[in-house]
């Protein structure tokens, strides 16, 4: 069975709370002795992603660990996804499932992705992003601008990491052939991709139409890999109303196999004409 978002949310939240506790120098016994109403077995289950977590418990733990307000709010929001059966179906302005992805993206050591129709968010120029959101005809322009701002912040966080994340992206030729925002916007977008591909840790490639049928025709996906062997790699699949996270080894291995096939058939974006 596919691993749904609920399990991954619990894992992600548990690991982040564990890191906060460790950074504070506290043991689990210290937390129990602080009398927050959380037993040691319960704290263990929270940190290992075994149980749903309330926002109140998250805020109490963050207070104890000395976390700042922004981290506390983000983790309390993430806690909502630990108990909802189909949390990815909800679609607020900044969905919980997307907050989870941003968190996974920020901690991944390597990312491999394919998209045949659109340049992915982490590689978009502001003009291209604005054209994408405009095509969705949002009822509230301010909300669209908030999404764009979030996208640019993600890019800044991703590309300023040290050591840098290894990023390998294969784009279908259609993603570059479609004049999103007009010819000038696309020209700027393609130039941006070529500049990014000059970075040592970034490899942007194009799967030409001339390849014909290929292994990834079922749709876009991303593979996020982590150095910690206790932190399972994840395949991320996104839809209009949510996302699916797969972490079973057989599923991840299949997506790696598909990615290797299209990567071999692709060419560097700098060589694509």
GROMACS .gro file of N, CA, C and O in nm, residues 79-141:
model
  252
   79UNK      N    1   0.128   1.973   1.285
   79UNK     CA    2   0.062   1.873   1.371
   79UNK      C    3  -0.079   1.842   1.323
   79UNK      O    4  -0.130   1.731   1.347
   80UNK      N    5  -0.143   1.935   1.253
   80UNK     CA    6  -0.279   1.911   1.204
   80UNK      C    7  -0.282   1.790   1.111
   80UNK      O    8  -0.380   1.716   1.107
   81UNK      N    9  -0.175   1.771   1.036
   81UNK     CA   10  -0.170   1.661   0.941
   81UNK      C   11  -0.142   1.526   1.002
   81UNK      O   12  -0.146   1.425   0.933
   82UNK      N   13  -0.115   1.519   1.133
   82UNK     CA   14  -0.083   1.391   1.195
   82UNK      C   15  -0.205   1.311   1.235
   82UNK      O   16  -0.193   1.194   1.271
   83UNK      N   17  -0.323   1.372   1.229
   83UNK     CA   18  -0.444   1.300   1.271
   83UNK      C   19  -0.553   1.295   1.166
   83UNK      O   20  -0.644   1.214   1.175
   84UNK      N   21  -0.544   1.380   1.065
   84UNK     CA   22  -0.646   1.381   0.962
   84UNK      C   23  -0.626   1.263   0.867
   84UNK      O   24  -0.516   1.237   0.822
   85UNK      N   25  -0.734   1.193   0.837
   85UNK     CA   26  -0.723   1.073   0.756
   85UNK      C   27  -0.682   1.102   0.612
   85UNK      O   28  -0.606   1.029   0.552
   86UNK      N   29  -0.733   1.211   0.556
   86UNK     CA   30  -0.698   1.249   0.419
   86UNK      C   31  -0.668   1.398   0.417
   86UNK      O   32  -0.734   1.477   0.352
   87UNK      N   33  -0.564   1.432   0.490
   87UNK     CA   34  -0.530   1.572   0.509
   87UNK      C   35  -0.494   1.643   0.380
   87UNK      O   36  -0.510   1.763   0.368
   88UNK      N   37  -0.443   1.571   0.278
   88UNK     CA   38  -0.401   1.637   0.155
   88UNK      C   39  -0.518   1.688   0.072
   88UNK      O   40  -0.500   1.765  -0.022
   89UNK      N   41  -0.640   1.645   0.104
   89UNK     CA   42  -0.756   1.692   0.029
   89UNK      C   43  -0.792   1.836   0.063
   89UNK      O   44  -0.861   1.903  -0.013
   90UNK      N   45  -0.752   1.883   0.180
   90UNK     CA   46  -0.779   2.021   0.218
   90UNK      C   47  -0.689   2.113   0.137
   90UNK      O   48  -0.576   2.081   0.105
   91UNK      N   49  -0.738   2.231   0.102
   91UNK     CA   50  -0.659   2.323   0.019
   91UNK      C   51  -0.667   2.466   0.069
   91UNK      O   52  -0.724   2.552   0.005
   92UNK      N   53  -0.606   2.497   0.183
   92UNK     CA   54  -0.598   2.636   0.229
   92UNK      C   55  -0.498   2.713   0.145
   92UNK      O   56  -0.438   2.660   0.052
   93UNK      N   57  -0.477   2.838   0.176
   93UNK     CA   58  -0.387   2.921   0.096
   93UNK      C   59  -0.248   2.858   0.089
   93UNK      O   60  -0.189   2.848  -0.018
   94UNK      N   61  -0.195   2.817   0.203
   94UNK     CA   62  -0.068   2.745   0.205
   94UNK      C   63  -0.099   2.607   0.264
   94UNK      O   64  -0.102   2.591   0.387
   95UNK      N   65  -0.124   2.509   0.181
   95UNK     CA   66  -0.172   2.379   0.230
   95UNK      C   67  -0.073   2.312   0.323
   95UNK      O   68   0.049   2.326   0.308
   96UNK      N   69  -0.126   2.233   0.416
   96UNK     CA   70  -0.040   2.159   0.507
   96UNK      C   71   0.050   2.062   0.433
   96UNK      O   72   0.165   2.042   0.470
   97UNK      N   73  -0.003   2.000   0.326
   97UNK     CA   74   0.080   1.905   0.252
   97UNK      C   75   0.197   1.975   0.184
   97UNK      O   76   0.303   1.916   0.165
   98UNK      N   77   0.180   2.102   0.150
   98UNK     CA   78   0.290   2.172   0.087
   98UNK      C   79   0.391   2.218   0.191
   98UNK      O   80   0.513   2.220   0.165
   99UNK      N   81   0.342   2.254   0.310
   99UNK     CA   82   0.435   2.287   0.418
   99UNK      C   83   0.524   2.166   0.448
   99UNK      O   84   0.644   2.181   0.474
  100UNK      N   85   0.467   2.049   0.443
  100UNK     CA   86   0.546   1.928   0.464
  100UNK      C   87   0.651   1.915   0.355
  100UNK      O   88   0.768   1.887   0.384
  101UNK      N   89   0.613   1.936   0.230
  101UNK     CA   90   0.710   1.921   0.121
  101UNK      C   91   0.826   2.020   0.138
  101UNK      O   92   0.942   1.982   0.120
  102UNK      N   93   0.793   2.144   0.172
  102UNK     CA   94   0.898   2.244   0.191
  102UNK      C   95   0.995   2.199   0.299
  102UNK      O   96   1.117   2.213   0.287
  103UNK      N   97   0.941   2.140   0.407
  103UNK     CA   98   1.027   2.090   0.513
  103UNK      C   99   1.117   1.977   0.467
  103UNK      O  100   1.236   1.973   0.498
  104UNK      N  101   1.061   1.883   0.389
  104UNK     CA  102   1.141   1.773   0.335
  104UNK      C  103   1.246   1.824   0.237
  104UNK      O  104   1.360   1.780   0.238
  105UNK      N  105   1.206   1.919   0.153
  105UNK     CA  106   1.297   1.978   0.055
  105UNK      C  107   1.415   2.045   0.126
  105UNK      O  108   1.530   2.036   0.082
  106UNK      N  109   1.386   2.112   0.237
  106UNK     CA  110   1.489   2.187   0.308
  106UNK      C  111   1.591   2.096   0.375
  106UNK      O  112   1.702   2.140   0.406
  107UNK      N  113   1.555   1.968   0.397
  107UNK     CA  114   1.647   1.877   0.466
  107UNK      C  115   1.701   1.767   0.376
  107UNK      O  116   1.789   1.691   0.419
  108UNK      N  117   1.653   1.759   0.251
  108UNK     CA  118   1.702   1.655   0.159
  108UNK      C  119   1.846   1.683   0.118
  108UNK      O  120   1.888   1.798   0.107
  109UNK      N  121   1.922   1.577   0.096
  109UNK     CA  122   2.060   1.590   0.049
  109UNK      C  123   2.068   1.585  -0.102
  109UNK      O  124   2.157   1.646  -0.163
  110UNK      N  125   1.973   1.514  -0.163
  110UNK     CA  126   1.970   1.500  -0.309
  110UNK      C  127   1.825   1.500  -0.355
  110UNK      O  128   1.739   1.440  -0.290
  111UNK      N  129   1.799   1.565  -0.468
  111UNK     CA  130   1.665   1.571  -0.525
  111UNK      C  131   1.672   1.540  -0.674
  111UNK      O  132   1.754   1.596  -0.746
  112UNK      N  133   1.587   1.448  -0.718
  112UNK     CA  134   1.580   1.411  -0.859
  112UNK      C  135   1.435   1.429  -0.904
  112UNK      O  136   1.344   1.378  -0.838
  113UNK      N  137   1.414   1.499  -1.013
  113UNK     CA  138   1.277   1.525  -1.054
  113UNK      C  139   1.256   1.522  -1.204
  113UNK      O  140   1.348   1.544  -1.282
  114UNK      N  141   1.130   1.493  -1.241
  114UNK     CA  142   1.090   1.498  -1.382
  114UNK      C  143   0.960   1.575  -1.393
  114UNK      O  144   0.868   1.558  -1.312
  115UNK      N  145   0.952   1.661  -1.494
  115UNK     CA  146   0.827   1.729  -1.528
  115UNK      C  147   0.823   1.751  -1.678
  115UNK      O  148   0.916   1.808  -1.735
  116UNK      N  149   0.717   1.705  -1.739
  116UNK     CA  150   0.706   1.716  -1.884
  116UNK      C  151   0.634   1.839  -1.933
  116UNK      O  152   0.642   1.872  -2.051
  117UNK      N  153   0.565   1.911  -1.843
  117UNK     CA  154   0.479   2.020  -1.886
  117UNK      C  155   0.522   2.157  -1.835
  117UNK      O  156   0.495   2.258  -1.899
  118UNK      N  157   0.583   2.161  -1.718
  118UNK     CA  158   0.609   2.290  -1.655
  118UNK      C  159   0.746   2.289  -1.586
  118UNK      O  160   0.790   2.185  -1.538
  119UNK      N  161   0.812   2.403  -1.586
  119UNK     CA  162   0.936   2.417  -1.510
  119UNK      C  163   0.898   2.414  -1.362
  119UNK      O  164   0.809   2.489  -1.319
  120UNK      N  165   0.960   2.329  -1.280
  120UNK     CA  166   0.920   2.319  -1.139
  120UNK      C  167   0.949   2.447  -1.061
  120UNK      O  168   1.035   2.528  -1.099
  121UNK      N  169   0.876   2.465  -0.951
  121UNK     CA  170   0.879   2.589  -0.875
  121UNK      C  171   1.016   2.636  -0.834
  121UNK      O  172   1.046   2.756  -0.838
  122UNK      N  173   1.104   2.544  -0.794
  122UNK     CA  174   1.236   2.584  -0.745
  122UNK      C  175   1.326   2.640  -0.855
  122UNK      O  176   1.429   2.699  -0.827
  123UNK      N  177   1.284   2.623  -0.981
  123UNK     CA  178   1.364   2.670  -1.094
  123UNK      C  179   1.299   2.784  -1.171
  123UNK      O  180   1.353   2.832  -1.270
  124UNK      N  181   1.184   2.832  -1.125
  124UNK     CA  182   1.109   2.933  -1.199
  124UNK      C  183   1.159   3.075  -1.174
  124UNK      O  184   1.202   3.108  -1.064
  125UNK      N  185   1.150   3.159  -1.277
  125UNK     CA  186   1.171   3.303  -1.259
  125UNK      C  187   1.041   3.361  -1.203
  125UNK      O  188   0.933   3.301  -1.217
  126UNK      N  189   1.045   3.480  -1.142
  126UNK     CA  190   0.922   3.542  -1.091
  126UNK      C  191   0.819   3.564  -1.201
  126UNK      O  192   0.699   3.544  -1.180
  127UNK      N  193   0.865   3.601  -1.320
  127UNK     CA  194   0.773   3.628  -1.431
  127UNK      C  195   0.704   3.499  -1.477
  127UNK      O  196   0.585   3.498  -1.506
  128UNK      N  197   0.780   3.393  -1.483
  128UNK     CA  198   0.723   3.264  -1.523
  128UNK      C  199   0.623   3.217  -1.418
  128UNK      O  200   0.513   3.172  -1.451
  129UNK      N  201   0.660   3.230  -1.290
  129UNK     CA  202   0.570   3.189  -1.182
  129UNK      C  203   0.440   3.268  -1.186
  129UNK      O  204   0.331   3.214  -1.168
  130UNK      N  205   0.452   3.398  -1.213
  130UNK     CA  206   0.332   3.483  -1.219
  130UNK      C  207   0.240   3.440  -1.333
  130UNK      O  208   0.117   3.441  -1.319
  131UNK      N  209   0.299   3.401  -1.445
  131UNK     CA  210   0.219   3.355  -1.559
  131UNK      C  211   0.150   3.223  -1.527
  131UNK      O  212   0.035   3.201  -1.566
  132UNK      N  213   0.218   3.134  -1.453
  132UNK     CA  214   0.159   3.006  -1.414
  132UNK      C  215   0.038   3.027  -1.324
  132UNK      O  216  -0.070   2.972  -1.347
  133UNK      N  217   0.055   3.109  -1.223
  133UNK     CA  218  -0.056   3.135  -1.131
  133UNK      C  219  -0.168   3.211  -1.200
  133UNK      O  220  -0.286   3.191  -1.172
  134UNK      N  221  -0.133   3.300  -1.294
  134UNK     CA  222  -0.235   3.373  -1.369
  134UNK      C  223  -0.321   3.280  -1.453
  134UNK      O  224  -0.442   3.302  -1.469
  135UNK      N  225  -0.261   3.175  -1.508
  135UNK     CA  226  -0.335   3.080  -1.591
  135UNK      C  227  -0.438   3.003  -1.510
  135UNK      O  228  -0.538   2.954  -1.565
  136UNK      N  229  -0.415   2.993  -1.379
  136UNK     CA  230  -0.512   2.925  -1.293
  136UNK      C  231  -0.630   3.014  -1.257
  136UNK      O  232  -0.724   2.969  -1.191
  137UNK      N  233  -0.624   3.141  -1.301
  137UNK     CA  234  -0.731   3.239  -1.280
  137UNK      C  235  -0.774   3.244  -1.132
  137UNK      O  236  -0.890   3.217  -1.099
  138UNK      N  237  -0.682   3.279  -1.044
  138UNK     CA  238  -0.716   3.284  -0.901
  138UNK      C  239  -0.819   3.392  -0.873
  138UNK      O  240  -0.818   3.499  -0.934
  139UNK      N  241  -0.909   3.363  -0.780
  139UNK     CA  242  -1.012   3.460  -0.744
  139UNK      C  243  -0.952   3.578  -0.669
  139UNK      O  244  -1.007   3.688  -0.671
  140UNK      N  245  -0.840   3.555  -0.602
  140UNK     CA  246  -0.776   3.658  -0.521
  140UNK      C  247  -0.632   3.677  -0.568
  140UNK      O  248  -0.548   3.589  -0.547
  141UNK      N  249  -0.604   3.790  -0.631
  141UNK     CA  250  -0.470   3.816  -0.682
  141UNK      C  251  -0.368   3.822  -0.569
  141UNK      O  252  -0.253   3.779  -0.583
   0.00000   0.00000   0.00000
